[in-house]
PDB file of C-alpha atoms and ligand atoms in Angstrom:
ATOM      1  CA  MET A   1     139.874 131.216 106.530  1.00 95.00           C
ATOM      2  CA  ARG A   2     136.746 132.987 105.350  1.00 98.00           C
ATOM      3  CA  LEU A   3     136.409 136.337 107.058  1.00 98.00           C
ATOM      4  CA  VAL A   4     134.485 139.571 106.763  1.00 98.00           C
ATOM      5  CA  LEU A   5     135.448 142.968 108.166  1.00 98.00           C
ATOM      6  CA  VAL A   6     132.639 145.159 109.450  1.00 98.00           C
ATOM      7  CA  GLY A   7     132.914 148.737 110.674  1.00 98.00           C
ATOM      8  CA  PRO A   8     132.052 152.319 109.807  1.00 98.00           C
ATOM      9  CA  PRO A   9     133.710 154.064 106.887  1.00 97.00           C
ATOM     10  CA  GLY A  10     137.178 155.111 108.012  1.00 97.00           C
ATOM     11  CA  ALA A  11     137.471 152.468 110.736  1.00 98.00           C
ATOM     12  CA  GLY A  12     140.593 151.143 109.017  1.00 98.00           C
ATOM     13  CA  LYS A  13     139.034 148.125 107.264  1.00 98.00           C
ATOM     14  CA  GLY A  14     141.039 148.541 104.057  1.00 97.00           C
ATOM     15  CA  THR A  15     144.262 149.169 105.973  1.00 97.00           C
ATOM     16  CA  GLN A  16     143.803 146.080 108.156  1.00 98.00           C
ATOM     17  CA  ALA A  17     142.440 143.919 105.333  1.00 98.00           C
ATOM     18  CA  GLU A  18     145.604 144.465 103.318  1.00 96.00           C
ATOM     19  CA  ILE A  19     147.863 143.364 106.197  1.00 98.00           C
ATOM     20  CA  VAL A  20     145.713 140.568 107.639  1.00 98.00           C
ATOM     21  CA  ALA A  21     144.963 139.026 104.223  1.00 98.00           C
ATOM     22  CA  GLY A  22     148.711 139.079 103.518  1.00 98.00           C
ATOM     23  CA  GLU A  23     149.465 137.321 106.797  1.00 97.00           C
ATOM     24  CA  LEU A  24     146.786 134.679 106.187  1.00 97.00           C
ATOM     25  CA  GLY A  25     147.657 134.199 102.510  1.00 97.00           C
ATOM     26  CA  VAL A  26     144.085 134.810 101.312  1.00 98.00           C
ATOM     27  CA  PRO A  27     142.860 137.431  98.832  1.00 98.00           C
ATOM     28  CA  LYS A  28     141.528 140.724 100.134  1.00 98.00           C
ATOM     29  CA  ILE A  29     138.244 141.412  98.380  1.00 98.00           C
ATOM     30  CA  SER A  30     137.109 145.017  98.739  1.00 98.00           C
ATOM     31  CA  THR A  31     133.789 145.831  97.087  1.00 98.00           C
ATOM     32  CA  GLY A  32     134.613 149.557  97.282  1.00 97.00           C
ATOM     33  CA  ASP A  33     137.908 148.959  95.413  1.00 96.00           C
ATOM     34  CA  ILE A  34     136.132 146.873  92.757  1.00 98.00           C
ATOM     35  CA  PHE A  35     133.476 149.567  92.278  1.00 98.00           C
ATOM     36  CA  ARG A  36     136.127 152.309  92.059  1.00 96.00           C
ATOM     37  CA  ALA A  37     138.133 150.323  89.479  1.00 96.00           C
ATOM     38  CA  ASN A  38     134.951 149.996  87.416  1.00 97.00           C
ATOM     39  CA  VAL A  39     134.191 153.709  87.723  1.00 96.00           C
ATOM     40  CA  SER A  40     137.738 154.571  86.551  1.00 94.00           C
ATOM     41  CA  GLY A  41     137.501 152.018  83.741  1.00 97.00           C
ATOM     42  CA  GLY A  42     134.150 153.434  82.598  1.00 98.00           C
ATOM     43  CA  THR A  43     132.447 150.021  82.600  1.00 97.00           C
ATOM     44  CA  GLN A  44     128.663 149.512  82.708  1.00 97.00           C
ATOM     45  CA  LEU A  45     128.980 148.388  86.337  1.00 97.00           C
ATOM     46  CA  GLY A  46     130.938 151.555  87.137  1.00 97.00           C
ATOM     47  CA  LEU A  47     128.293 153.729  85.482  1.00 97.00           C
ATOM     48  CA  GLU A  48     125.560 152.033  87.528  1.00 96.00           C
ATOM     49  CA  ALA A  49     127.481 152.332  90.811  1.00 98.00           C
ATOM     50  CA  LYS A  50     128.840 155.867  90.503  1.00 97.00           C
ATOM     51  CA  ARG A  51     125.795 157.919  91.474  1.00 97.00           C
ATOM     52  CA  TYR A  52     125.236 155.877  94.622  1.00 98.00           C
ATOM     53  CA  MET A  53     128.908 156.126  95.618  1.00 98.00           C
ATOM     54  CA  ASP A  54     128.984 159.882  94.999  1.00 96.00           C
ATOM     55  CA  ALA A  55     126.010 160.291  97.323  1.00 96.00           C
ATOM     56  CA  GLY A  56     127.455 157.927  99.953  1.00 97.00           C
ATOM     57  CA  ASP A  57     124.543 155.531  99.487  1.00 98.00           C
ATOM     58  CA  LEU A  58     124.732 151.779  99.041  1.00 98.00           C
ATOM     59  CA  VAL A  59     124.852 150.441  95.508  1.00 98.00           C
ATOM     60  CA  PRO A  60     121.710 148.279  95.012  1.00 98.00           C
ATOM     61  CA  ASP A  61     121.982 144.729  96.344  1.00 98.00           C
ATOM     62  CA  GLU A  62     121.318 142.978  93.038  1.00 97.00           C
ATOM     63  CA  VAL A  63     124.313 144.727  91.453  1.00 98.00           C
ATOM     64  CA  THR A  64     126.585 144.225  94.458  1.00 98.00           C
ATOM     65  CA  ASN A  65     125.638 140.610  95.200  1.00 98.00           C
ATOM     66  CA  LYS A  66     126.189 139.537  91.601  1.00 97.00           C
ATOM     67  CA  MET A  67     129.603 141.187  91.549  1.00 97.00           C
ATOM     68  CA  VAL A  68     130.627 139.463  94.798  1.00 98.00           C
ATOM     69  CA  ALA A  69     129.327 136.063  93.627  1.00 97.00           C
ATOM     70  CA  GLU A  70     131.516 136.337  90.518  1.00 96.00           C
ATOM     71  CA  ARG A  71     134.557 137.406  92.520  1.00 97.00           C
ATOM     72  CA  LEU A  72     134.145 134.607  95.088  1.00 96.00           C
ATOM     73  CA  ALA A  73     133.900 132.046  92.290  1.00 94.00           C
ATOM     74  CA  ALA A  74     137.438 132.932  91.170  1.00 96.00           C
ATOM     75  CA  GLU A  75     140.062 130.302  91.825  1.00 96.00           C
ATOM     76  CA  ASP A  76     142.103 132.376  94.271  1.00 97.00           C
ATOM     77  CA  ALA A  77     139.130 132.570  96.668  1.00 97.00           C
ATOM     78  CA  ALA A  78     138.712 128.792  96.858  1.00 95.00           C
ATOM     79  CA  GLY A  79     141.044 128.535  99.869  1.00 94.00           C
ATOM     80  CA  GLY A  80     139.551 131.467 101.761  1.00 97.00           C
ATOM     81  CA  PHE A  81     139.135 135.219 101.565  1.00 98.00           C
ATOM     82  CA  LEU A  82     138.906 138.410 103.540  1.00 98.00           C
ATOM     83  CA  LEU A  83     135.942 140.558 102.536  1.00 98.00           C
ATOM     84  CA  ASP A  84     136.284 144.305 103.152  1.00 98.00           C
ATOM     85  CA  GLY A  85     133.110 146.390 102.854  1.00 97.00           C
ATOM     86  CA  TYR A  86     130.761 143.499 102.163  1.00 98.00           C
ATOM     87  CA  PRO A  87     128.204 142.617 103.439  1.00 98.00           C
ATOM     88  CA  ARG A  88     126.776 146.042 104.229  1.00 98.00           C
ATOM     89  CA  ASN A  89     123.186 145.149 105.103  1.00 98.00           C
ATOM     90  CA  THR A  90     121.293 142.124 106.384  1.00 98.00           C
ATOM     91  CA  GLU A  91     120.132 141.104 102.917  1.00 98.00           C
ATOM     92  CA  GLN A  92     123.758 140.940 101.713  1.00 98.00           C
ATOM     93  CA  ALA A  93     124.756 138.961 104.838  1.00 98.00           C
ATOM     94  CA  GLU A  94     122.008 136.423 104.098  1.00 98.00           C
ATOM     95  CA  VAL A  95     122.998 136.208 100.432  1.00 98.00           C
ATOM     96  CA  LEU A  96     126.641 135.613 101.402  1.00 98.00           C
ATOM     97  CA  ASP A  97     125.641 132.801 103.782  1.00 98.00           C
ATOM     98  CA  ARG A  98     123.529 131.194 101.055  1.00 97.00           C
ATOM     99  CA  MET A  99     126.305 131.568  98.466  1.00 96.00           C
ATOM    100  CA  LEU A 100     128.780 129.807 100.756  1.00 96.00           C
ATOM    101  CA  GLU A 101     126.278 127.165 101.832  1.00 96.00           C
ATOM    102  CA  ALA A 102     125.621 126.272  98.190  1.00 94.00           C
ATOM    103  CA  GLN A 103     129.336 125.476  97.918  1.00 90.00           C
ATOM    104  CA  GLY A 104     129.385 123.504 101.180  1.00 94.00           C
ATOM    105  CA  ARG A 105     131.313 126.302 102.878  1.00 95.00           C
ATOM    106  CA  ALA A 106     130.597 128.748 105.704  1.00 97.00           C
ATOM    107  CA  LEU A 107     131.954 131.977 107.052  1.00 97.00           C
ATOM    108  CA  ASP A 108     134.429 131.586 109.932  1.00 97.00           C
ATOM    109  CA  LEU A 109     134.329 134.999 111.534  1.00 98.00           C
ATOM    110  CA  ALA A 110     133.114 138.589 111.280  1.00 98.00           C
ATOM    111  CA  LEU A 111     135.562 141.084 112.733  1.00 98.00           C
ATOM    112  CA  GLU A 112     133.951 144.332 113.798  1.00 98.00           C
ATOM    113  CA  LEU A 113     136.324 147.313 113.985  1.00 98.00           C
ATOM    114  CA  THR A 114     134.974 149.844 116.492  1.00 98.00           C
ATOM    115  CA  VAL A 115     135.789 153.583 116.475  1.00 97.00           C
ATOM    116  CA  ASP A 116     133.682 156.610 117.363  1.00 95.00           C
ATOM    117  CA  ASP A 117     132.298 159.112 114.846  1.00 93.00           C
ATOM    118  CA  ASP A 118     134.809 161.874 115.679  1.00 94.00           C
ATOM    119  CA  GLU A 119     137.707 159.550 114.916  1.00 96.00           C
ATOM    120  CA  VAL A 120     135.983 158.441 111.697  1.00 96.00           C
ATOM    121  CA  VAL A 121     135.730 162.057 110.539  1.00 95.00           C
ATOM    122  CA  ARG A 122     139.404 162.668 111.427  1.00 96.00           C
ATOM    123  CA  ARG A 123     140.504 159.557 109.555  1.00 97.00           C
ATOM    124  CA  LEU A 124     138.375 160.161 106.461  1.00 97.00           C
ATOM    125  CA  SER A 125     139.164 163.837 106.073  1.00 96.00           C
ATOM    126  CA  GLY A 126     142.922 163.149 106.168  1.00 97.00           C
ATOM    127  CA  ARG A 127     142.782 160.090 103.903  1.00 97.00           C
ATOM    128  CA  ARG A 128     144.837 160.353 100.703  1.00 97.00           C
ATOM    129  CA  VAL A 129     145.396 157.645  98.101  1.00 96.00           C
ATOM    130  CA  SER A 130     148.323 157.151  95.711  1.00 96.00           C
ATOM    131  CA  LYS A 131     147.163 157.014  92.080  1.00 93.00           C
ATOM    132  CA  SER A 132     150.109 154.892  91.029  1.00 93.00           C
ATOM    133  CA  THR A 133     150.172 152.292  93.814  1.00 93.00           C
ATOM    134  CA  GLY A 134     146.675 152.501  95.346  1.00 92.00           C
ATOM    135  CA  LYS A 135     148.296 152.767  98.786  1.00 93.00           C
ATOM    136  CA  VAL A 136     146.154 154.548 101.363  1.00 96.00           C
ATOM    137  CA  TYR A 137     147.829 157.196 103.548  1.00 97.00           C
ATOM    138  CA  HIS A 138     146.698 159.650 106.191  1.00 97.00           C
ATOM    139  CA  LEU A 139     148.096 163.192 106.216  1.00 96.00           C
ATOM    140  CA  GLU A 140     148.687 163.045 109.968  1.00 96.00           C
ATOM    141  CA  PHE A 141     148.567 159.389 111.077  1.00 96.00           C
ATOM    142  CA  ASP A 142     150.420 157.748 108.176  1.00 95.00           C
ATOM    143  CA  PRO A 143     151.945 160.582 106.148  1.00 97.00           C
ATOM    144  CA  PRO A 144     152.776 160.031 102.492  1.00 97.00           C
ATOM    145  CA  PRO A 145     156.409 160.612 101.430  1.00 95.00           C
ATOM    146  CA  ASP A 146     155.404 163.879  99.685  1.00 95.00           C
ATOM    147  CA  PRO A 147     152.047 165.339 100.818  1.00 93.00           C
ATOM    148  CA  ASP A 148     152.047 167.792  97.860  1.00 94.00           C
ATOM    149  CA  SER A 149     152.687 165.142  95.209  1.00 96.00           C
ATOM    150  CA  ASP A 150     150.360 165.088  92.158  1.00 96.00           C
ATOM    151  CA  ASP A 151     150.263 161.335  92.643  1.00 97.00           C
ATOM    152  CA  LEU A 152     148.009 161.756  95.703  1.00 97.00           C
ATOM    153  CA  TYR A 153     144.278 162.241  95.513  1.00 96.00           C
ATOM    154  CA  GLN A 154     141.404 162.589  97.935  1.00 96.00           C
ATOM    155  CA  ARG A 155     138.429 160.272  97.378  1.00 95.00           C
ATOM    156  CA  SER A 156     135.434 162.257  96.135  1.00 92.00           C
ATOM    157  CA  ASP A 157     133.239 160.646  98.817  1.00 95.00           C
ATOM    158  CA  ASP A 158     135.586 161.814 101.606  1.00 96.00           C
ATOM    159  CA  GLN A 159     133.898 165.261 101.717  1.00 94.00           C
ATOM    160  CA  PRO A 160     132.078 166.403 104.895  1.00 93.00           C
ATOM    161  CA  GLU A 161     128.515 166.126 103.515  1.00 93.00           C
ATOM    162  CA  THR A 162     129.083 162.683 102.005  1.00 95.00           C
ATOM    163  CA  ILE A 163     130.858 161.470 105.141  1.00 96.00           C
ATOM    164  CA  LYS A 164     127.790 162.496 107.139  1.00 95.00           C
ATOM    165  CA  ASN A 165     125.498 160.466 104.897  1.00 97.00           C
ATOM    166  CA  ARG A 166     127.851 157.467 104.903  1.00 97.00           C
ATOM    167  CA  LEU A 167     127.778 157.437 108.714  1.00 97.00           C
ATOM    168  CA  LYS A 168     123.970 157.593 108.644  1.00 97.00           C
ATOM    169  CA  VAL A 169     123.826 154.748 106.110  1.00 98.00           C
ATOM    170  CA  TYR A 170     126.206 152.743 108.300  1.00 98.00           C
ATOM    171  CA  ALA A 171     124.085 153.246 111.433  1.00 98.00           C
ATOM    172  CA  GLU A 172     120.787 152.482 109.701  1.00 98.00           C
ATOM    173  CA  GLN A 173     121.671 149.757 107.216  1.00 98.00           C
ATOM    174  CA  THR A 174     125.040 148.205 108.091  1.00 98.00           C
ATOM    175  CA  ALA A 175     125.154 148.196 111.909  1.00 98.00           C
ATOM    176  CA  PRO A 176     122.335 145.577 112.098  1.00 98.00           C
ATOM    177  CA  ILE A 177     124.668 142.961 110.595  1.00 98.00           C
ATOM    178  CA  VAL A 178     126.725 143.123 113.786  1.00 98.00           C
ATOM    179  CA  GLY A 179     123.716 141.594 115.563  1.00 98.00           C
ATOM    180  CA  TYR A 180     123.225 139.136 112.713  1.00 98.00           C
ATOM    181  CA  TYR A 181     126.743 137.723 113.223  1.00 98.00           C
ATOM    182  CA  ALA A 182     126.554 137.909 117.034  1.00 98.00           C
ATOM    183  CA  GLU A 183     123.406 135.738 116.988  1.00 98.00           C
ATOM    184  CA  ARG A 184     125.279 133.173 114.921  1.00 97.00           C
ATOM    185  CA  GLY A 185     128.289 133.168 117.271  1.00 97.00           C
ATOM    186  CA  LYS A 186     130.577 134.589 114.596  1.00 97.00           C
ATOM    187  CA  LEU A 187     131.221 138.107 115.831  1.00 98.00           C
ATOM    188  CA  VAL A 188     134.462 139.365 117.320  1.00 97.00           C
ATOM    189  CA  ARG A 189     134.644 142.995 118.330  1.00 98.00           C
ATOM    190  CA  ILE A 190     138.014 144.711 117.944  1.00 98.00           C
ATOM    191  CA  ASP A 191     138.929 148.101 119.349  1.00 98.00           C
ATOM    192  CA  ALA A 192     140.222 149.910 116.251  1.00 98.00           C
ATOM    193  CA  VAL A 193     141.595 152.927 118.152  1.00 97.00           C
ATOM    194  CA  GLY A 194     145.377 152.979 118.399  1.00 96.00           C
ATOM    195  CA  GLY A 195     148.216 152.445 115.970  1.00 96.00           C
ATOM    196  CA  VAL A 196     147.791 150.280 112.872  1.00 97.00           C
ATOM    197  CA  ASP A 197     150.149 147.605 114.270  1.00 98.00           C
ATOM    198  CA  ALA A 198     148.287 147.406 117.577  1.00 98.00           C
ATOM    199  CA  VAL A 199     144.964 146.941 115.773  1.00 98.00           C
ATOM    200  CA  THR A 200     146.474 144.254 113.514  1.00 98.00           C
ATOM    201  CA  GLU A 201     147.746 142.414 116.589  1.00 98.00           C
ATOM    202  CA  ARG A 202     144.253 142.462 118.125  1.00 98.00           C
ATOM    203  CA  ALA A 203     142.740 141.168 114.885  1.00 98.00           C
ATOM    204  CA  MET A 204     145.330 138.406 114.467  1.00 98.00           C
ATOM    205  CA  SER A 205     144.901 137.269 118.102  1.00 97.00           C
ATOM    206  CA  ALA A 206     141.145 137.004 117.570  1.00 96.00           C
ATOM    207  CA  ILE A 207     141.632 135.012 114.356  1.00 96.00           C
ATOM    208  CA  ARG A 208     144.179 132.692 115.976  1.00 95.00           C
ATOM    209  CA  ALA A 209     141.907 132.140 118.983  1.00 93.00           C
ATOM    210  CA  ASP A 210     139.030 131.195 116.667  1.00 89.00           C
ATOM    211  CA  ALA A 211     141.200 128.747 114.724  1.00 84.00           C
ATOM    212  CA  GLU A 212     142.194 126.825 117.895  1.00 83.00           C
TER     213      GLU A 212
HETATM  214  P1  LIG B 301     138.057 152.020 105.730  1.00 52.55           P
HETATM  215  O1  LIG B 301     138.557 151.019 104.705  1.00 52.55           O
HETATM  216  O2  LIG B 301     137.429 151.376 106.917  1.00 52.55           O
HETATM  217  O3  LIG B 301     137.203 153.088 105.124  1.00 52.55           O
HETATM  218  P2  LIG B 301     140.852 152.933 105.720  1.00 52.55           P
HETATM  219  O4  LIG B 301     141.639 151.683 105.969  1.00 52.55           O
HETATM  220  O5  LIG B 301     140.878 153.492 104.342  1.00 52.55           O
HETATM  221  O6  LIG B 301     139.343 152.775 106.294  1.00 52.55           O
HETATM  222  O7  LIG B 301     141.394 154.035 106.766  1.00 52.55           O
HETATM  223  C1  LIG B 301     140.850 155.354 106.778  1.00 52.55           C
HETATM  224  C2  LIG B 301     141.969 156.354 107.046  1.00 52.55           C
HETATM  225  O8  LIG B 301     142.450 156.193 108.381  1.00 52.55           O
HETATM  226  C3  LIG B 301     143.182 156.219 106.129  1.00 52.55           C
HETATM  227  O9  LIG B 301     143.682 157.500 105.825  1.00 52.55           O
HETATM  228  C4  LIG B 301     144.182 155.408 106.965  1.00 52.55           C
HETATM  229  O10 LIG B 301     145.520 155.741 106.629  1.00 52.55           O
HETATM  230  C5  LIG B 301     143.845 155.870 108.379  1.00 52.55           C
HETATM  231  N1  LIG B 301     144.020 154.807 109.384  1.00 52.55           N
HETATM  232  C6  LIG B 301     143.812 153.466 109.241  1.00 52.55           C
HETATM  233  N2  LIG B 301     144.067 152.823 110.399  1.00 52.55           N
HETATM  234  C7  LIG B 301     144.423 153.777 111.311  1.00 52.55           C
HETATM  235  C8  LIG B 301     144.804 153.764 112.698  1.00 52.55           C
HETATM  236  N3  LIG B 301     144.855 152.615 113.384  1.00 52.55           N
HETATM  237  N4  LIG B 301     145.088 154.945 113.284  1.00 52.55           N
HETATM  238  C9  LIG B 301     145.021 156.103 112.588  1.00 52.55           C
HETATM  239  N5  LIG B 301     144.681 156.198 111.293  1.00 52.55           N
HETATM  240  C10 LIG B 301     144.381 155.043 110.660  1.00 52.55           C
HETATM  241  P1  LIG B 302     134.219 151.780 100.680  1.00 52.55           P
HETATM  242  O1  LIG B 302     135.425 151.806  99.808  1.00 52.55           O
HETATM  243  O2  LIG B 302     134.032 150.456 101.371  1.00 52.55           O
HETATM  244  O3  LIG B 302     134.164 152.940 101.634  1.00 52.55           O
HETATM  245  O4  LIG B 302     132.950 151.906  99.703  1.00 52.55           O
HETATM  246  C1  LIG B 302     132.757 153.061  98.909  1.00 52.55           C
HETATM  247  C2  LIG B 302     131.336 153.071  98.348  1.00 52.55           C
HETATM  248  O5  LIG B 302     131.130 151.940  97.486  1.00 52.55           O
HETATM  249  C3  LIG B 302     130.206 152.980  99.386  1.00 52.55           C
HETATM  250  O6  LIG B 302     129.899 154.224  99.978  1.00 52.55           O
HETATM  251  C4  LIG B 302     129.073 152.426  98.521  1.00 52.55           C
HETATM  252  O7  LIG B 302     128.505 153.437  97.703  1.00 52.55           O
HETATM  253  C5  LIG B 302     129.804 151.445  97.606  1.00 52.55           C
HETATM  254  N1  LIG B 302     129.871 150.097  98.212  1.00 52.55           N
HETATM  255  C6  LIG B 302     130.969 149.433  98.643  1.00 52.55           C
HETATM  256  N2  LIG B 302     130.643 148.224  99.128  1.00 52.55           N
HETATM  257  C7  LIG B 302     129.293 148.107  99.025  1.00 52.55           C
HETATM  258  C8  LIG B 302     128.348 147.110  99.388  1.00 52.55           C
HETATM  259  N3  LIG B 302     128.708 145.964  99.976  1.00 52.55           N
HETATM  260  N4  LIG B 302     127.046 147.353  99.121  1.00 52.55           N
HETATM  261  C9  LIG B 302     126.645 148.485  98.534  1.00 52.55           C
HETATM  262  N5  LIG B 302     127.477 149.486  98.203  1.00 52.55           N
HETATM  263  C10 LIG B 302     128.790 149.308  98.436  1.00 52.55           C
END
């Protein structure tokens, strides 16, 4: 299956992508994770991306699209993939369609995770990540084993001002791709409020229904 996850920052895309990709046996490809790995590794790509990420803006399309094209060409993506955080504007959605078309493939489904802004702020402000495992926790909703551990960090873009800009960027630049996929009959809307397991079940039912 070739799937993309769409939704505001904090909707639970990364959390669901990890589980759903595991269940489907396809790689989870998170552009945010790839950018962050490059920032930590001090690569040229990381240096280019960092100032946009720190501001909560989108990294320019030419940088992002090239990175995704390279990742999708890897062998493990030949049998399908679950994209998390890409595409994030209409231009990227068009580029992805063209990339797949050139390989005689097409996207199966876009899953939109819906939550309101208040819940987004709650989820992002409590988000903590383990340095050693990369696992994402929430102080209240999915508490880490030791909330005071030095192993936990808060993402630098999970600060109130940056969250505000990321929500604005989502509304202005990313939300239009929901319409893009709806027009092509590829959109499934999933209520992302509720426990992680309940949301996974909704996502898996939608994917199974599409495969029938
Ligand atoms: P995104 O990838 O969309 O930015 P994440 O998957 O990182 O979102 O989730 C954001 C935060 O919300 C994390 O701290 C995560 O633990 C928490 N979270 C994810 N899914 C749920 C849920 N269904 N209910 C409550 N909190 C959740
Ligand atoms: P995320 O981990 O998905 O919340 O992404 C973190 C940050 O990485 C975003 O705020 C952007 O700065 C950048 N980013 C991730 N994916 C994309 C994308 N598809 N296009 C442009 N920028 C992106």
